XYZ file of N, CA, C and O in Angstrom:
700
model
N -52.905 -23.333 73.617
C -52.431 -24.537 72.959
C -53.543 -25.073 72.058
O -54.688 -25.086 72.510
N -53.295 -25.530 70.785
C -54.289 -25.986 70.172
C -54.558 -27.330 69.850
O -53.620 -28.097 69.632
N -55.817 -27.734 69.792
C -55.874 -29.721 69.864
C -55.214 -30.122 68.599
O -55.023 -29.443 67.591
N -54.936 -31.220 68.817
C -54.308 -32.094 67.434
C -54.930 -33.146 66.790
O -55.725 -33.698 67.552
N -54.889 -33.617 65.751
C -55.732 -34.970 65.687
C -54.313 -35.820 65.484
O -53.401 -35.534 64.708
N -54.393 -37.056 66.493
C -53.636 -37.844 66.509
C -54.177 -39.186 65.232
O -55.328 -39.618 65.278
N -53.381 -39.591 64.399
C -53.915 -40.170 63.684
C -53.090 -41.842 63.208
O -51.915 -41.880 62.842
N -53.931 -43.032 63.309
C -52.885 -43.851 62.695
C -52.323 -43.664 62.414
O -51.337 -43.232 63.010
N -52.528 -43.922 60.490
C -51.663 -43.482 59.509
C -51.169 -42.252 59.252
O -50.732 -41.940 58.144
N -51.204 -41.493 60.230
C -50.213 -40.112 60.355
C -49.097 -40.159 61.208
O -49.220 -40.273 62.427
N -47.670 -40.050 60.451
C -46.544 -39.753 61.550
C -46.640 -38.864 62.479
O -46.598 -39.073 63.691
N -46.784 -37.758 61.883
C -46.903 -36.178 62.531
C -48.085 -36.227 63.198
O -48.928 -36.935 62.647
N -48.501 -35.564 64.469
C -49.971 -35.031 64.749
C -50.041 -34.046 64.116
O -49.031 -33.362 63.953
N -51.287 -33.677 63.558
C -51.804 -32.495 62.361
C -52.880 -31.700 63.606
O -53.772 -32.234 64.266
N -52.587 -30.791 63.619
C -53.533 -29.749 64.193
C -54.969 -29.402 63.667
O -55.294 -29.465 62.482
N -55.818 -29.013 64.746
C -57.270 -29.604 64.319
C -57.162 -27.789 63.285
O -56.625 -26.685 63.376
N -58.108 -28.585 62.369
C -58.442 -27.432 61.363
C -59.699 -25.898 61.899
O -60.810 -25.993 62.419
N -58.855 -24.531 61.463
C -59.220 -23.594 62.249
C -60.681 -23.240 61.551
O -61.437 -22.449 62.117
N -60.987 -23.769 60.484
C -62.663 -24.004 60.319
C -63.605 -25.346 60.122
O -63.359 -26.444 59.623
N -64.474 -24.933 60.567
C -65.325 -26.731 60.488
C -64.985 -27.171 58.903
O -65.115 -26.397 57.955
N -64.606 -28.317 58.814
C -64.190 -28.530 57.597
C -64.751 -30.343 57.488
O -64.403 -31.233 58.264
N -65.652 -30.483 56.340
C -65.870 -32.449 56.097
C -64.998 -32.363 55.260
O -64.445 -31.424 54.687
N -64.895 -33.761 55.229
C -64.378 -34.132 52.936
C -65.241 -35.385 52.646
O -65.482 -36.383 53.325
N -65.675 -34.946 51.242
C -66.552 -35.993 50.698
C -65.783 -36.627 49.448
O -64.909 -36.063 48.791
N -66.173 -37.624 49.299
C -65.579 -37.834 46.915
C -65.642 -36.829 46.264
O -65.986 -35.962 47.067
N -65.521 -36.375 45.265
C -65.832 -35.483 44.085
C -66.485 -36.136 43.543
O -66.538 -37.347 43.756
N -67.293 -35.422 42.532
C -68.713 -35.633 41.870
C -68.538 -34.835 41.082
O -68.196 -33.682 41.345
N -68.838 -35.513 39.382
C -68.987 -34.317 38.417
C -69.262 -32.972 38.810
O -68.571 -31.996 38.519
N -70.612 -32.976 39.680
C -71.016 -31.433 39.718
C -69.699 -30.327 40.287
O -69.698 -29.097 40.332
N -68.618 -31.331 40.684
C -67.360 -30.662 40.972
C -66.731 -29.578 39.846
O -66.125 -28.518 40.005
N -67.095 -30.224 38.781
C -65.729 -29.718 38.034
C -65.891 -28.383 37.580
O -64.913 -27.682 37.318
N -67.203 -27.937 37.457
C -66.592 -25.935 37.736
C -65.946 -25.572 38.531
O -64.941 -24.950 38.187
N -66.178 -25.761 39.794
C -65.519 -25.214 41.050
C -63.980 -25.851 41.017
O -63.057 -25.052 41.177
N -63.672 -27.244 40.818
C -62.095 -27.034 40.373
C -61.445 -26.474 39.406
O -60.278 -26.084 39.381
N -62.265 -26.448 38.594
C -61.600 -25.594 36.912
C -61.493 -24.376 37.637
O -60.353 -23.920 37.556
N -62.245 -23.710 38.293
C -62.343 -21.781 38.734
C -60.962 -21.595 39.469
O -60.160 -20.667 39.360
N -60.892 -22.916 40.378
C -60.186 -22.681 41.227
C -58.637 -23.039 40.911
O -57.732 -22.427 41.477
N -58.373 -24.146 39.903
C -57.218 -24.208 39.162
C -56.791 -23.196 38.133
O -55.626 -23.001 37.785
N -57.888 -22.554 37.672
C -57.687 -21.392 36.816
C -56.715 -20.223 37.585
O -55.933 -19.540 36.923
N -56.854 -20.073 39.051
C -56.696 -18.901 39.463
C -54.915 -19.080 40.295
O -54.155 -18.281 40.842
N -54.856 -20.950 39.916
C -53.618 -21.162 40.910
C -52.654 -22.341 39.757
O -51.708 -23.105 39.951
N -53.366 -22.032 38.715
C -52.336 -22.553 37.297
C -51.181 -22.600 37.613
O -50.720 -23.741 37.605
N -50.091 -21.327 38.069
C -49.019 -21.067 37.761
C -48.300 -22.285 38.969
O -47.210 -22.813 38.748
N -49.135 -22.585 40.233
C -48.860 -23.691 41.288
C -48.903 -25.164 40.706
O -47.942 -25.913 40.532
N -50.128 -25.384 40.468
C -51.133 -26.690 40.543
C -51.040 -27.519 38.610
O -51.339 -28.592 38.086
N -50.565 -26.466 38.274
C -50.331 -26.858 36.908
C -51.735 -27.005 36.127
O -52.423 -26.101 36.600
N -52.417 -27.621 35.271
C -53.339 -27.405 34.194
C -53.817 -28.839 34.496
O -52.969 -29.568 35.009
N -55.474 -29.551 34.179
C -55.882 -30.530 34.354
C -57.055 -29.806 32.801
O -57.609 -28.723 32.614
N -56.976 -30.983 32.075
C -58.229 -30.685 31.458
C -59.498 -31.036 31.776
O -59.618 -31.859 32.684
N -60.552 -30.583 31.212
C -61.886 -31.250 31.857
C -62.234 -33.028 31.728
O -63.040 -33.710 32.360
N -61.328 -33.377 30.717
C -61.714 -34.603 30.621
C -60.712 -35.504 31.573
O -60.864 -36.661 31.967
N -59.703 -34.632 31.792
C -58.954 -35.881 32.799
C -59.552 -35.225 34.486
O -59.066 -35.774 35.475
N -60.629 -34.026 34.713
C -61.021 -34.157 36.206
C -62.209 -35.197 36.137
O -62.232 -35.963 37.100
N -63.427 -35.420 34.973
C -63.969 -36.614 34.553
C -63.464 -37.824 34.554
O -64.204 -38.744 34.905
N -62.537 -38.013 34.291
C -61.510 -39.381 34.688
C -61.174 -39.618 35.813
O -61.166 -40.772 36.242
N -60.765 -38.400 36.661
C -60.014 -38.897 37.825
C -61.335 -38.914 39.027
O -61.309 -39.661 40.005
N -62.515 -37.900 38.720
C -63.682 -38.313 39.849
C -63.959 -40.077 39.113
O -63.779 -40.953 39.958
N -64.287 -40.511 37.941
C -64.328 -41.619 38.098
C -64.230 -42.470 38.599
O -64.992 -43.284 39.122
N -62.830 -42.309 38.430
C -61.774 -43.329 39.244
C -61.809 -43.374 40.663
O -61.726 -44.432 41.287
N -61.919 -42.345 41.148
C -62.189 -42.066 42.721
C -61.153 -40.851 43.109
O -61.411 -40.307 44.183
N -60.446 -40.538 42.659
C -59.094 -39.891 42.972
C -59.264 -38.616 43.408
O -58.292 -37.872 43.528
N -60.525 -38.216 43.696
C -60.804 -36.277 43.593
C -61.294 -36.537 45.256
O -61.762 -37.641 45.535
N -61.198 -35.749 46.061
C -61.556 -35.666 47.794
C -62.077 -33.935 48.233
O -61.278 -33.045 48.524
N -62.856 -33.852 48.207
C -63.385 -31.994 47.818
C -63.682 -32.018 49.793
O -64.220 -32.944 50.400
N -63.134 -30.700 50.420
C -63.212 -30.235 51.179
C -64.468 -29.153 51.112
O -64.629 -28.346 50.196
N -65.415 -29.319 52.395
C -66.158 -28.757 52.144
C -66.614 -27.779 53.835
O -66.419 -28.243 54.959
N -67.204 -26.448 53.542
C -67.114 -26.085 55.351
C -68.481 -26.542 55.221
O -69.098 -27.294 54.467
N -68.857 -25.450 56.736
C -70.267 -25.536 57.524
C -71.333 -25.330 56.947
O -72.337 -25.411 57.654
N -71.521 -24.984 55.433
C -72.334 -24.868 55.087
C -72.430 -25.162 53.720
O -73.071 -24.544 52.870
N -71.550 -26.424 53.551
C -71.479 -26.948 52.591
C -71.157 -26.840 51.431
O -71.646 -27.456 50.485
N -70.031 -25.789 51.397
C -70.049 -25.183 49.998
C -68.208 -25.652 50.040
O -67.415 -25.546 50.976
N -68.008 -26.143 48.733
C -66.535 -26.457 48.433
C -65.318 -25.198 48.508
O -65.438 -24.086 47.994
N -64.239 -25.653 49.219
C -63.359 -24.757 49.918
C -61.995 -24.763 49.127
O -61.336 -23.798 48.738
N -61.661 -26.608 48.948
C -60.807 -27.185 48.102
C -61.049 -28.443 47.770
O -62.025 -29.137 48.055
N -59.920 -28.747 47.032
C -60.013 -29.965 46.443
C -58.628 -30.981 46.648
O -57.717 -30.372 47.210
N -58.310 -32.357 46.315
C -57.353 -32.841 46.603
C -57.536 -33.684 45.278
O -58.649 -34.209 45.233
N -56.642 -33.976 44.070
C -56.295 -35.200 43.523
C -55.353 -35.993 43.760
O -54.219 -35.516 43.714
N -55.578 -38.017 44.214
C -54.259 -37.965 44.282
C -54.813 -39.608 44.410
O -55.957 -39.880 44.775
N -53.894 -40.522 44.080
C -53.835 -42.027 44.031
C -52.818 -42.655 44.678
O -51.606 -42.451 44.732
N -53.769 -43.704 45.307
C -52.716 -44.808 46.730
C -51.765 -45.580 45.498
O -51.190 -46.576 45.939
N -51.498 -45.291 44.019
C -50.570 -46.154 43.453
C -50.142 -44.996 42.753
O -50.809 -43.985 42.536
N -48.699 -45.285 42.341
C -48.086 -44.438 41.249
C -46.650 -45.314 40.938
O -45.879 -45.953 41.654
N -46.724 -44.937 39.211
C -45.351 -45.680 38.705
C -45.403 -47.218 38.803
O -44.418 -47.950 38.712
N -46.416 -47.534 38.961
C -46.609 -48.915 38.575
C -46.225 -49.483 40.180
O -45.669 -50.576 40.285
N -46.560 -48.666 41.416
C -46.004 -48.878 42.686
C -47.268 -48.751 43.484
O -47.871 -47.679 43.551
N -47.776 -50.132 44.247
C -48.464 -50.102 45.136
C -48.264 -49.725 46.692
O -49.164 -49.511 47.503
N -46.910 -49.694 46.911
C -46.526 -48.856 47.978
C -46.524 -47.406 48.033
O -46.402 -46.840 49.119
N -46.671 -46.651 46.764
C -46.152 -45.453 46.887
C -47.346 -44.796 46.161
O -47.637 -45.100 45.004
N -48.034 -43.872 46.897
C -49.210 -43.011 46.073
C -48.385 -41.655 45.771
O -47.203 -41.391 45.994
N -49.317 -40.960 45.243
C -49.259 -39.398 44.798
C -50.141 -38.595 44.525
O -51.224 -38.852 44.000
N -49.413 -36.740 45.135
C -50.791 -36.168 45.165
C -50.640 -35.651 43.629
O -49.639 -35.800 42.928
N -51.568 -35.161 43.348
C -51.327 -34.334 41.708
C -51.702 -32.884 41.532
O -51.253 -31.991 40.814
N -52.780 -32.950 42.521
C -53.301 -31.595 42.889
C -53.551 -31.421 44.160
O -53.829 -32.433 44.803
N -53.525 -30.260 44.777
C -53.969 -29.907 46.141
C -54.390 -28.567 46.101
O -53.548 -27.680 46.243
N -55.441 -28.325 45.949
C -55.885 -26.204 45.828
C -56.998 -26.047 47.077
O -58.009 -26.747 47.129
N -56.700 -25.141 47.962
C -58.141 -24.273 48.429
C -58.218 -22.801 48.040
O -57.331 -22.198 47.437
N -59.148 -22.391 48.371
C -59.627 -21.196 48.066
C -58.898 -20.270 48.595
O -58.756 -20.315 49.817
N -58.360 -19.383 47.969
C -57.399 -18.125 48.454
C -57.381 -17.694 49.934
O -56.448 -17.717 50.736
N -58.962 -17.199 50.118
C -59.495 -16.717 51.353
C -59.480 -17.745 52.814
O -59.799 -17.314 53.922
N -59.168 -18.756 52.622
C -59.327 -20.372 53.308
C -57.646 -20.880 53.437
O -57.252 -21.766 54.194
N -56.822 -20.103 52.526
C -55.572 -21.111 53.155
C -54.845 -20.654 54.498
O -54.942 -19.588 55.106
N -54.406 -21.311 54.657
C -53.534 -20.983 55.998
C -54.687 -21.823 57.718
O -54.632 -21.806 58.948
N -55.472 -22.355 56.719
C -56.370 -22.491 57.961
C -56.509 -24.108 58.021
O -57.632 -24.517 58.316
N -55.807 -24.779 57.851
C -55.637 -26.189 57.706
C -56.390 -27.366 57.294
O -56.531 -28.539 57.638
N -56.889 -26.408 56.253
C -57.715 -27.158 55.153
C -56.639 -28.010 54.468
O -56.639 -29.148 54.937
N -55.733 -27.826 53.520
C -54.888 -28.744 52.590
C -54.474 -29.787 53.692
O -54.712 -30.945 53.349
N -53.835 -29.626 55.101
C -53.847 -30.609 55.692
C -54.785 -31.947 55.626
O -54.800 -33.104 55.208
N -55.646 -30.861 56.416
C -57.093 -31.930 56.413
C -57.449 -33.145 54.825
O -57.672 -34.355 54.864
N -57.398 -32.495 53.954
C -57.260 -32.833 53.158
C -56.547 -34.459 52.597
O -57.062 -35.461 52.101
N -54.848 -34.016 53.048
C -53.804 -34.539 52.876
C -54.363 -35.884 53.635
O -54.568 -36.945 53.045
N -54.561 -35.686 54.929
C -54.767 -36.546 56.022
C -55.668 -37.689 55.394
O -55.326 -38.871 55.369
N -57.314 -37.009 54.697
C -58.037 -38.117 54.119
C -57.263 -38.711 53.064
O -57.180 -39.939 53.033
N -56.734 -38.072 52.268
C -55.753 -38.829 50.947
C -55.194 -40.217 51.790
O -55.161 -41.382 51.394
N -54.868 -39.774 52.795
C -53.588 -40.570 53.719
C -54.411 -42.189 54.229
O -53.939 -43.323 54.163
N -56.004 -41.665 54.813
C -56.692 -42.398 55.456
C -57.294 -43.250 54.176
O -57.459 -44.445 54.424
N -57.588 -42.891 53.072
C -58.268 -43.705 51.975
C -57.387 -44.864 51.251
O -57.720 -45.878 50.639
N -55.693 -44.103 51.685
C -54.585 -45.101 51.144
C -55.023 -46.800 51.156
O -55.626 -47.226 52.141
N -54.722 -47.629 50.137
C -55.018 -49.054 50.707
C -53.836 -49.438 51.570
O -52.774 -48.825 51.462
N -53.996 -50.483 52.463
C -53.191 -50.817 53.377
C -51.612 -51.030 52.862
O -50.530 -50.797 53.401
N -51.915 -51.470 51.831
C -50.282 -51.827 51.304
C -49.494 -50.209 51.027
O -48.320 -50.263 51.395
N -49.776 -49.217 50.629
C -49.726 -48.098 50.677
C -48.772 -47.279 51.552
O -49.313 -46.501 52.338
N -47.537 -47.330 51.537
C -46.853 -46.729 53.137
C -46.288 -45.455 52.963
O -45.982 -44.738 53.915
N -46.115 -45.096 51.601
C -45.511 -43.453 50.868
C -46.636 -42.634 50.237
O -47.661 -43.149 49.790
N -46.334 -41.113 50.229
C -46.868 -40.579 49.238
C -46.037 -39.666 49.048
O -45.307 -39.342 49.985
N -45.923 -38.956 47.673
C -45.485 -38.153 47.372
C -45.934 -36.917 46.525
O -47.043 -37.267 46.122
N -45.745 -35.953 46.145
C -46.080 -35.060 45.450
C -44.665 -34.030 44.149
O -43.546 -33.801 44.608
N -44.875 -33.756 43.260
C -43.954 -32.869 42.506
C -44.459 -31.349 42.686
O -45.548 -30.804 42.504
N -43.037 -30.845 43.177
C -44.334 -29.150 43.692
C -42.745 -28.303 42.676
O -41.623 -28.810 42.698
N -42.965 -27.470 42.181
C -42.290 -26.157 41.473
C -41.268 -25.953 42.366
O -41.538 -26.552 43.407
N -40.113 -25.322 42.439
C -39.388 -25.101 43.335
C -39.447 -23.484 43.943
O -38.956 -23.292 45.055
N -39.998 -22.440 43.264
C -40.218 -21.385 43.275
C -41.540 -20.476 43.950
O -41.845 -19.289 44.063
N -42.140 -21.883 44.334
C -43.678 -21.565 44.999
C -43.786 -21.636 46.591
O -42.883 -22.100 47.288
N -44.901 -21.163 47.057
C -45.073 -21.227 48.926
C -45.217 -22.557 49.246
O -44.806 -23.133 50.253
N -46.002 -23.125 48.053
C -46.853 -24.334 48.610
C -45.396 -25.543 49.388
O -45.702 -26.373 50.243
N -43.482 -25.348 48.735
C -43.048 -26.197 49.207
C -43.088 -26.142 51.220
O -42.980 -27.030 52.066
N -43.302 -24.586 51.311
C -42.984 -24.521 52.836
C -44.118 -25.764 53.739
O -43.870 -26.515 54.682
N -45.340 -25.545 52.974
C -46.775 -26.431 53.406
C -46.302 -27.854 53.337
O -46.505 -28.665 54.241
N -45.532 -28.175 51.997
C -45.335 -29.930 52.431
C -44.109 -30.058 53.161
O -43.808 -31.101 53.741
N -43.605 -29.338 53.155
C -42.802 -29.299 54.615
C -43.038 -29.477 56.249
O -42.414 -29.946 57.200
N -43.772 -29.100 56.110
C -44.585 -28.545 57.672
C -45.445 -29.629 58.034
O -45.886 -29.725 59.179
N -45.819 -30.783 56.766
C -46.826 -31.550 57.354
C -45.832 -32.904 57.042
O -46.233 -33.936 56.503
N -44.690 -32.695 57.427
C -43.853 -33.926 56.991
C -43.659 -34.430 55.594
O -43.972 -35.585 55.308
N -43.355 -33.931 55.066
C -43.231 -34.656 53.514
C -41.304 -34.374 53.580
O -40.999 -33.394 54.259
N -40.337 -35.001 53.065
C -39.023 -34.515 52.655
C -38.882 -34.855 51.540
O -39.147 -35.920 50.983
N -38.207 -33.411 50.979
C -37.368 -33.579 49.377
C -36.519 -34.448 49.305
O -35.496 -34.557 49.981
N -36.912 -35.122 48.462
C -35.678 -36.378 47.497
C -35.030 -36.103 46.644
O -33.849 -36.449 46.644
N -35.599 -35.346 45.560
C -35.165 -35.243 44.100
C -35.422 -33.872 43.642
O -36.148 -33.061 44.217
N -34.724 -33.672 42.493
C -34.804 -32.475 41.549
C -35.097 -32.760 40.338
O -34.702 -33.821 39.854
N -35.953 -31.739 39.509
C -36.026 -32.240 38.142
C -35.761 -31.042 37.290
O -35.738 -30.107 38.091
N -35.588 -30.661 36.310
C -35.686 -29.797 35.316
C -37.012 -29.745 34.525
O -37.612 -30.748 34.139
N -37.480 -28.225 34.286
C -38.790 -28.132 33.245
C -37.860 -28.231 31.810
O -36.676 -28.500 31.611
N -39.138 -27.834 30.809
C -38.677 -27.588 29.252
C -37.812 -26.696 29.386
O -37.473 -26.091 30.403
N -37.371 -26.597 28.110
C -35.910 -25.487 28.220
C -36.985 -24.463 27.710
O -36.381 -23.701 26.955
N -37.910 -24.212 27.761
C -38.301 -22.904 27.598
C -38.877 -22.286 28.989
O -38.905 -21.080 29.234
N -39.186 -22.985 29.579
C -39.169 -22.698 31.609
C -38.586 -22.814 32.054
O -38.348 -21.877 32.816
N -37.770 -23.894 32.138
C -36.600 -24.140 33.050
C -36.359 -23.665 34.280
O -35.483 -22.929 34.734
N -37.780 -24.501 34.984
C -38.223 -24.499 36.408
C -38.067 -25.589 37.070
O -38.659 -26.593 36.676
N -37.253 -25.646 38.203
C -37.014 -26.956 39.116
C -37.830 -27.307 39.595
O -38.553 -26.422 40.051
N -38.242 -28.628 39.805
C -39.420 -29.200 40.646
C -38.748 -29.921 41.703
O -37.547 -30.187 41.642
N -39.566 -30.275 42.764
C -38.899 -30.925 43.746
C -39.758 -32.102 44.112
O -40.983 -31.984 44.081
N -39.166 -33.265 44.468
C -40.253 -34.440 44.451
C -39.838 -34.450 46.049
O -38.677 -34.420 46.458
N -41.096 -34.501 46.915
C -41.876 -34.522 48.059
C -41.961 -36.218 48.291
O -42.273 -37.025 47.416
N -41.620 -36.520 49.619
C -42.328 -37.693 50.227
C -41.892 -37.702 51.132
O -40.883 -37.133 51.550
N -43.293 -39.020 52.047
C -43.710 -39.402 52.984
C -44.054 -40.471 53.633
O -44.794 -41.122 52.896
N -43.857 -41.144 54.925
C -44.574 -42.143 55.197
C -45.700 -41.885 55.559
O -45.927 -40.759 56.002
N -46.511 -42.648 55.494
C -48.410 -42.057 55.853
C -48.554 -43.252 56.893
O -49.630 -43.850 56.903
N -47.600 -43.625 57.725
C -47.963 -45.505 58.627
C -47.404 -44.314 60.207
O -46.292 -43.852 59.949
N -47.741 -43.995 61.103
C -47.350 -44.035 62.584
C -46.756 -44.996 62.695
O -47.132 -46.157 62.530
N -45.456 -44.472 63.078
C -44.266 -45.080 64.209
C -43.427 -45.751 62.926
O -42.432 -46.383 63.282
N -43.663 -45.709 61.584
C -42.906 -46.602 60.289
C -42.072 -45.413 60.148
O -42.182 -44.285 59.667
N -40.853 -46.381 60.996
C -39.542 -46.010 60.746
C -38.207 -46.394 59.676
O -37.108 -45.961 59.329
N -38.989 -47.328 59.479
C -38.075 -48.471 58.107
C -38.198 -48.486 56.665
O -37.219 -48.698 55.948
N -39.532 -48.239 56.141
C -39.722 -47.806 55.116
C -38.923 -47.037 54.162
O -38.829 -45.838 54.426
N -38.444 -47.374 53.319
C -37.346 -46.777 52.573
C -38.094 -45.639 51.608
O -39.140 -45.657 50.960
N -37.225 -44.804 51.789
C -37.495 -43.576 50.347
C -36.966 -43.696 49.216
O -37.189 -42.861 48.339
């Protein structure tokens, strides 16, 4: 049986992560290692330019997973507001390293997104491709599909909008 971390602001218990894993802020010196690593998972995570991962460590919005020896594994972008909504955050990005997924890093991850939320904060959500693995992952850590969208008519790829309560035992909270 494996331990869980029981968490406030987590509905779900999340299972402890199968490598030592911190998370710190992002820091400029980030942004090779997310560019390498968005480079290689584009067709998922979609495109960030360098000046909006400069913007968003600014802002605070970047959460870099890091193991035992300190070297970055993944990354998380994502803000306790969206749509002009202080209840409702969003992730924008979520990538680890090829060799590292499945090992409950993006959780871990998710979880700090969850814990940094400001209190007023009770949703998050994410837009994931409809054609990718990553929907089985926000599945699994509680997120449910709401919505559908259409890409350009030259892709014309469904997206699916993801959400969540991030409050234990918030049963009322509307989607």
């Amino acid at each position: 049986m494996t331990d869980a971390i029981i968490h406030s602001s987590s509905p779900v218990a999340l299972p402890t992560p199968r490598v030592a894993v911190t998370v710190r802020p992002g820091t400029p010196a980030d942004i090779p290692f997310m560019d390498s690593l968005q480079k290689i998972h584009t067709h998922m995570v979609g495109w960030m330019p360098t000046k909006q991962f400069e913007g968003k460590i600014a802002l605070g919005h970047v959460i870099i997973a890091m193991d035992e020896h300190k070297q970055p594994i993944g990354y998380c972008i994502g803000n306790d507001q969206y749509s002009g909504r202080d209840d409702l955050g969003i992730i924008y990005q979520l990538n680890v390293l090829p060799m590292k997924q499945r090992s409950l890093i993006g959780a871990t991850l998710i979880k700090a997104m969850f814990d940094r939320a400001a209190y007023g904060c009770r949703l998050f959500c994410c837009w994931c491709a409809q054609d990718i693995q990553a929907n089985y992952f926000w599945e699994s850590i509680g997120f449910i599909p709401l919505a559908f969208r259409t890409g350009s008519r030259a892709k014309q790829r469904i997206h699916i909008f993801w959400q969540r309560r991030i409050r234990e035992n918030d049963t009322t909270t509307p989607y």
